[in-house]
Amino acid sequence: MKILDITIYYHKKSGGIKKYIDKKVEILEKYRDIKHIVIIPGKGNKKYIKSKSTIYEINSIPIPGTGGYRFFKSIKTVNKIIENENPDIIEFGGCYTLIPLIQNKNQICSIFYHSDLINDTNLFPAPKHLKELFLGYIIENVLKKSDIIITPSQKYRKILEDMGIQNVKTIELGIDTNIFKPMKKTTNFWEKFGINNNKIKLLYVGRIAIDKNIKLLIKTLKNLDEEKFHLIIVGSGPLSSWLKIKANKTKNLTYIGHIEDEILLAQIYNNADIFVSASHYETFALTFLEAQSCGLPLVAFDLGLQTQFKKDFLVKEISSTALAEAIIKASNCISKELSIELHQKTKELFSWEKTFNKLIDLYDELLISKSSGQTIKII
């Protein structure tokens, strides 16, 4: 089996899709009978081997206002690679609009639904009727015509099925619980950041973008005692510059920036007390898993996701006041027992091995079905 991944959502400081691709490269190395190709944007054309995967970086132009994303300068170059590699399966990572431009020579077309099409479209600065036309085109000419759409959560499978799309399968993403696990806190860990170790450390890790509701997250601090609570933000994105300015003006806010090293990131999780998110939509939320696997209670809006398995500190009302109340509630429940419970539950439910075993089983089934001329029922 030869699988080709293609996405525009990959650069040094990008988030969940990059992690998914990186873990896929790492784990597919163990499969002798699978060849793996990845096409991603770059500043120039480059081909190299990573583990057993062949990586093509394609010369791409920056997409303004996205915090580092790029779009392929030449679709012809992309199509030439696909023609030369001749994969059995082409998996599109979130980049639905790219699909009509790709020359598919009877390969299985797979879409991994990493991002919420409707909410992402609503963020575009365009008239409502144009957004509706775009959505209609993508639903009818891309999603409904693909061979398989993979969602990381049951919630989004139902959303797609309610839109009349039937070729949908859920495969949850994973986590490395050997890295993200409860560890002893480091004495004076936060002193180098100018943070009082005696404060309750609130942590957000993720993209610094409008869709993550960063401004509402900052607003939540106004409802908390600044002598007791301190918010630490890790990540990068379009609002990074704004956040740096805001952090310089806010006593109980620290912006660290992007952390690539998972070992260091796990240390940051372990030296915080509560994970906080103000995002009002997520398709999966990998950082929710990372935080809980390190033993942190999750305070967030209730998005109906499998990654929100501990419901005690989830919020129904989308407001900074309600979020602050849940933070205070969680701060009174911090304990070693809760930490162990959260880690064990994460370990029981999620792993990257489970993710990619399910994915390969699905692709095997699709290829067998294709070779026999049958249509399989997605269950």
XYZ file of C-alpha atoms in Angstrom:
379
model
C 0.000 0.000 0.000
C 1.246 3.474 -0.882
C -0.300 6.428 0.977
C 0.269 10.029 -0.047
C -0.536 12.793 2.455
C -0.999 16.324 1.211
C -1.711 19.417 3.291
C -1.024 23.148 3.301
C -1.378 23.297 7.103
C 2.205 22.404 7.919
C 5.045 24.654 8.998
C 7.539 24.758 11.856
C 5.137 26.345 14.336
C 1.803 24.893 13.202
C -0.407 22.744 15.381
C -2.544 19.607 15.261
C -2.235 18.700 11.570
C 1.554 18.939 11.760
C 1.565 16.698 14.835
C -0.709 14.197 13.066
C 1.622 14.051 10.041
C 4.760 13.815 12.202
C 3.324 10.969 14.289
C 2.157 9.206 11.134
C 5.692 9.361 9.718
C 7.040 7.986 12.996
C 4.577 5.091 13.326
C 4.319 4.031 9.667
C 8.046 3.314 9.784
C 7.074 0.103 11.611
C 4.888 -1.096 8.713
C 7.053 -2.951 6.192
C 4.401 -3.159 3.482
C 3.446 0.545 3.501
C 5.137 3.296 1.527
C 4.408 6.805 2.727
C 4.710 10.067 0.789
C 4.073 13.564 2.193
C 3.600 16.790 0.220
C 3.816 20.009 2.254
C 4.517 23.689 1.516
C 8.010 25.119 1.804
C 10.159 28.103 0.809
C 11.576 26.100 -2.101
C 11.420 22.681 -3.732
C 13.046 19.972 -1.645
C 12.872 16.171 -1.386
C 14.193 14.155 1.561
C 13.631 11.004 3.604
C 12.316 11.164 7.170
C 12.154 7.781 8.915
C 10.863 5.704 5.975
C 8.640 8.451 4.527
C 9.486 10.502 1.447
C 8.848 14.210 2.052
C 8.332 16.721 -0.742
C 8.467 20.395 0.198
C 6.966 22.477 -2.599
C 7.822 26.113 -3.261
C 4.835 27.994 -1.822
C 3.618 31.534 -1.271
C 2.686 32.870 2.201
C -1.027 33.184 2.994
C -1.461 36.613 4.663
C -2.947 36.695 8.158
C -2.556 32.963 8.869
C 0.542 33.016 11.050
C 2.838 31.130 8.686
C 0.727 28.972 6.358
C 1.593 28.813 2.657
C -0.123 27.682 -0.548
C 1.590 25.766 -3.327
C 2.949 28.072 -6.025
C 2.558 25.432 -8.724
C -0.243 22.849 -8.668
C 1.418 21.397 -11.763
C 4.421 20.446 -9.607
C 2.137 18.755 -7.076
C 0.345 16.805 -9.805
C 3.668 15.731 -11.313
C 4.769 14.254 -7.967
C 1.457 12.406 -7.628
C 1.820 11.065 -11.171
C 5.377 9.864 -10.524
C 4.611 8.334 -7.118
C 1.288 6.831 -8.247
C -0.126 6.256 -4.725
C -3.042 3.958 -3.921
C -4.535 6.529 -1.554
C -4.345 10.334 -1.492
C -5.209 11.732 1.932
C -6.005 15.444 2.074
C -5.299 16.991 5.459
C -7.900 19.684 5.898
C -7.226 21.343 2.515
C -10.602 20.653 0.870
C -10.355 23.455 -1.737
C -7.235 21.833 -3.176
C -9.005 18.616 -4.199
C -10.600 19.823 -7.476
C -7.126 20.924 -8.662
C -5.526 17.507 -8.156
C -5.441 15.015 -11.020
C -6.786 11.803 -9.557
C -6.097 8.720 -11.680
C -8.489 6.357 -9.928
C -6.721 6.640 -6.557
C -8.816 6.503 -3.411
C -9.547 10.080 -2.320
C -9.531 10.409 1.458
C -10.236 13.568 3.440
C -9.160 13.848 7.065
C -11.607 16.393 8.468
C -9.148 18.176 10.751
C -10.962 21.518 10.701
C -14.573 22.659 10.840
C -15.546 23.779 7.324
C -18.620 25.774 8.358
C -17.005 27.681 11.232
C -13.824 28.286 9.232
C -15.880 29.684 6.346
C -17.794 31.970 8.699
C -14.478 33.585 9.660
C -13.824 34.658 6.055
C -14.359 38.417 5.472
C -16.853 37.858 2.635
C -20.562 38.521 2.014
C -22.956 35.878 3.347
C -24.179 34.790 -0.091
C -20.602 34.150 -1.273
C -19.909 32.044 1.810
C -23.062 30.023 1.122
C -22.023 29.486 -2.521
C -18.567 28.354 -1.411
C -19.983 25.957 1.195
C -22.429 24.511 -1.312
C -19.657 23.956 -3.851
C -17.360 22.217 -1.351
C -20.140 20.001 0.010
C -21.449 18.901 -3.400
C -18.230 18.792 -5.430
C -15.625 17.814 -2.846
C -17.012 16.150 0.279
C -19.786 14.139 -1.377
C -17.489 13.018 -4.198
C -14.640 11.787 -2.000
C -14.289 8.067 -1.309
C -13.989 8.501 2.453
C -14.067 11.340 4.975
C -12.402 10.682 8.321
C -13.450 12.732 11.333
C -11.494 12.730 14.604
C -14.722 12.874 16.636
C -18.213 11.376 16.535
C -19.646 14.886 16.843
C -18.337 15.893 13.412
C -19.342 12.599 11.837
C -22.934 13.408 12.818
C -22.602 16.999 11.546
C -21.431 15.754 8.139
C -24.100 13.061 7.980
C -26.745 15.696 8.766
C -25.435 17.571 5.702
C -26.227 14.526 3.565
C -22.685 13.130 3.454
C -22.659 9.388 4.109
C -19.090 8.237 3.417
C -17.853 9.194 6.903
C -15.752 7.262 9.432
C -14.514 8.380 12.860
C -10.922 7.680 13.887
C -9.830 9.496 17.040
C -6.367 11.039 17.165
C -3.822 9.860 19.732
C -1.258 10.850 22.301
C 2.063 9.552 23.616
C 1.310 8.907 27.294
C 4.966 8.006 27.897
C 5.834 11.668 27.295
C 2.659 13.337 28.508
C 2.306 11.936 32.013
C 2.199 13.294 35.575
C 5.650 14.228 36.873
C 6.941 15.878 40.015
C 6.830 19.656 39.798
C 10.201 21.394 39.381
C 11.102 23.729 42.246
C 11.057 27.377 41.128
C 10.250 26.300 37.518
C 8.415 29.553 36.758
C 10.956 31.965 38.277
C 12.814 32.303 34.952
C 9.536 33.575 33.453
C 8.996 36.050 36.268
C 5.992 34.146 37.633
C 5.342 33.665 41.330
C 5.469 29.911 42.007
C 2.824 30.260 44.715
C 0.166 31.380 42.254
C -2.310 28.987 40.603
C -0.950 28.589 37.088
C -3.535 28.514 34.314
C -2.214 27.183 31.003
C -3.372 27.447 27.400
C -1.472 25.656 24.622
C -2.551 26.053 21.003
C -2.869 28.375 18.040
C -3.023 32.076 18.797
C -5.917 32.853 16.501
C -9.423 34.312 16.385
C -11.024 30.872 16.059
C -9.465 29.879 19.406
C -11.256 32.795 21.137
C -7.994 34.108 22.591
C -9.427 37.537 23.350
C -12.224 36.047 25.474
C -9.636 33.917 27.281
C -7.682 37.069 28.210
C -10.922 38.803 29.226
C -11.541 35.979 31.719
C -8.604 37.244 33.814
C -10.665 40.310 34.764
C -12.964 38.007 36.725
C -10.103 36.377 38.653
C -7.901 37.560 41.517
C -4.627 38.645 39.863
C -2.725 37.892 43.067
C -3.944 34.292 43.030
C -4.184 33.282 39.338
C -1.661 33.622 36.507
C -2.343 32.700 32.862
C 0.478 31.266 30.747
C -0.004 30.939 26.978
C 2.082 28.701 24.708
C 1.722 28.710 20.920
C 1.895 30.861 17.815
C -0.457 32.214 15.187
C -1.903 35.348 13.584
C -2.581 37.053 16.948
C 0.922 36.453 18.363
C 2.018 40.085 17.985
C -1.167 41.350 19.618
C -0.725 38.872 22.476
C 2.887 39.969 23.126
C 1.690 43.559 23.559
C -1.198 42.442 25.765
C 1.083 40.314 27.956
C 3.437 43.269 28.517
C 0.495 45.272 29.851
C -1.160 42.545 31.941
C 0.309 41.668 35.333
C -0.970 38.091 35.511
C -0.425 37.078 31.863
C 2.722 35.517 30.343
C 3.191 34.615 26.677
C 5.948 32.055 26.085
C 5.562 31.494 22.335
C 5.841 28.244 20.384
C 7.366 25.143 22.003
C 8.466 22.435 19.536
C 10.105 20.049 22.014
C 7.492 17.664 23.453
C 9.652 16.917 26.523
C 9.793 20.612 27.435
C 6.092 20.981 26.650
C 5.292 18.100 29.015
C 7.319 19.865 31.735
C 5.290 23.031 31.191
C 2.030 21.093 31.498
C 3.280 19.418 34.681
C 4.270 22.678 36.309
C 0.892 24.262 35.622
C -2.263 23.609 37.641
C -5.253 23.969 35.307
C -5.618 23.848 31.515
C -7.956 26.530 30.155
C -9.450 26.995 26.694
C -12.004 29.529 25.478
C -12.379 27.987 22.015
C -16.019 27.586 21.007
C -15.315 24.917 18.389
C -12.724 22.169 17.979
C -12.818 19.032 15.838
C -10.744 17.086 18.387
C -8.420 19.277 20.532
C -5.141 17.396 20.954
C -3.966 19.782 23.654
C -6.962 18.796 25.820
C -5.533 15.267 25.808
C -1.959 16.363 26.451
C -3.022 18.457 29.434
C -5.229 15.790 31.005
C -2.639 13.088 30.389
C -0.248 15.234 32.446
C -2.897 15.373 35.179
C -4.348 18.847 34.611
C -8.091 19.407 35.019
C -9.638 20.862 31.854
C -11.706 24.048 32.014
C -13.366 24.758 28.679
C -16.686 25.263 26.966
C -18.552 21.983 26.564
C -17.993 21.126 22.894
C -19.304 17.567 23.067
C -15.929 15.990 22.272
C -14.439 12.660 23.358
C -11.391 14.596 24.592
C -13.654 16.239 27.199
C -14.275 13.013 29.101
C -14.096 14.721 32.522
C -17.205 16.905 32.609
C -16.861 18.492 36.069
C -15.317 21.767 34.887
C -16.932 22.194 31.462
C -19.027 25.282 30.799
C -22.297 25.509 28.848
C -22.563 29.304 28.701
C -20.108 30.993 26.298
C -18.894 33.823 28.512
C -15.768 34.936 30.359
C -17.734 35.054 33.632
C -18.830 31.410 33.367
C -15.314 30.369 32.404
C -13.857 32.188 35.430
C -16.345 30.478 37.743
C -15.289 27.061 36.395
C -11.622 27.977 36.916
C -12.287 28.811 40.568
C -14.216 25.547 40.963
C -11.347 23.534 39.424
C -8.781 25.306 41.623
C -10.542 23.901 44.675
C -10.389 20.338 43.328
C -6.701 20.031 42.408
C -5.296 16.813 43.880
C -2.899 13.959 43.193
C -5.857 11.586 42.932
C -7.479 13.706 40.209
C -4.174 13.903 38.351
C -3.775 10.101 38.327
C -7.422 9.622 37.277
C -7.050 11.962 34.290
C -3.825 10.320 33.106
C -5.204 6.792 33.396
C -8.389 7.667 31.508
C -6.402 9.300 28.699
C -4.088 6.294 28.470
C -7.056 3.923 28.370
C -8.866 5.741 25.559
C -6.231 7.230 23.245
C -2.926 6.334 21.560
C -1.291 7.048 18.208
C -0.879 3.300 17.650
C -4.679 2.883 17.869
C -5.180 5.801 15.485
C -2.959 4.493 12.718
C -3.919 0.829 13.146
C -7.535 1.854 12.542
C -6.520 4.020 9.588
C -4.552 1.227 7.891
C -7.388 -1.260 8.497
C -9.814 1.193 6.872
C -7.557 1.736 3.857
C -7.029 -2.026 3.475
C -10.793 -2.468 3.410
C -11.251 0.297 0.847
C -8.556 -1.130 -1.439
C -10.042 -4.636 -1.259
C -13.459 -3.188 -2.032
C -12.072 -1.208 -4.964
C -10.267 -4.218 -6.460
C -13.448 -6.330 -6.263
C -15.640 -3.574 -7.676
C -17.799 -3.431 -4.561
C -18.861 -0.516 -2.403
C -18.263 -1.007 1.307
C -20.634 0.223 3.984
C -18.966 2.642 6.364
C -19.819 1.743 9.957
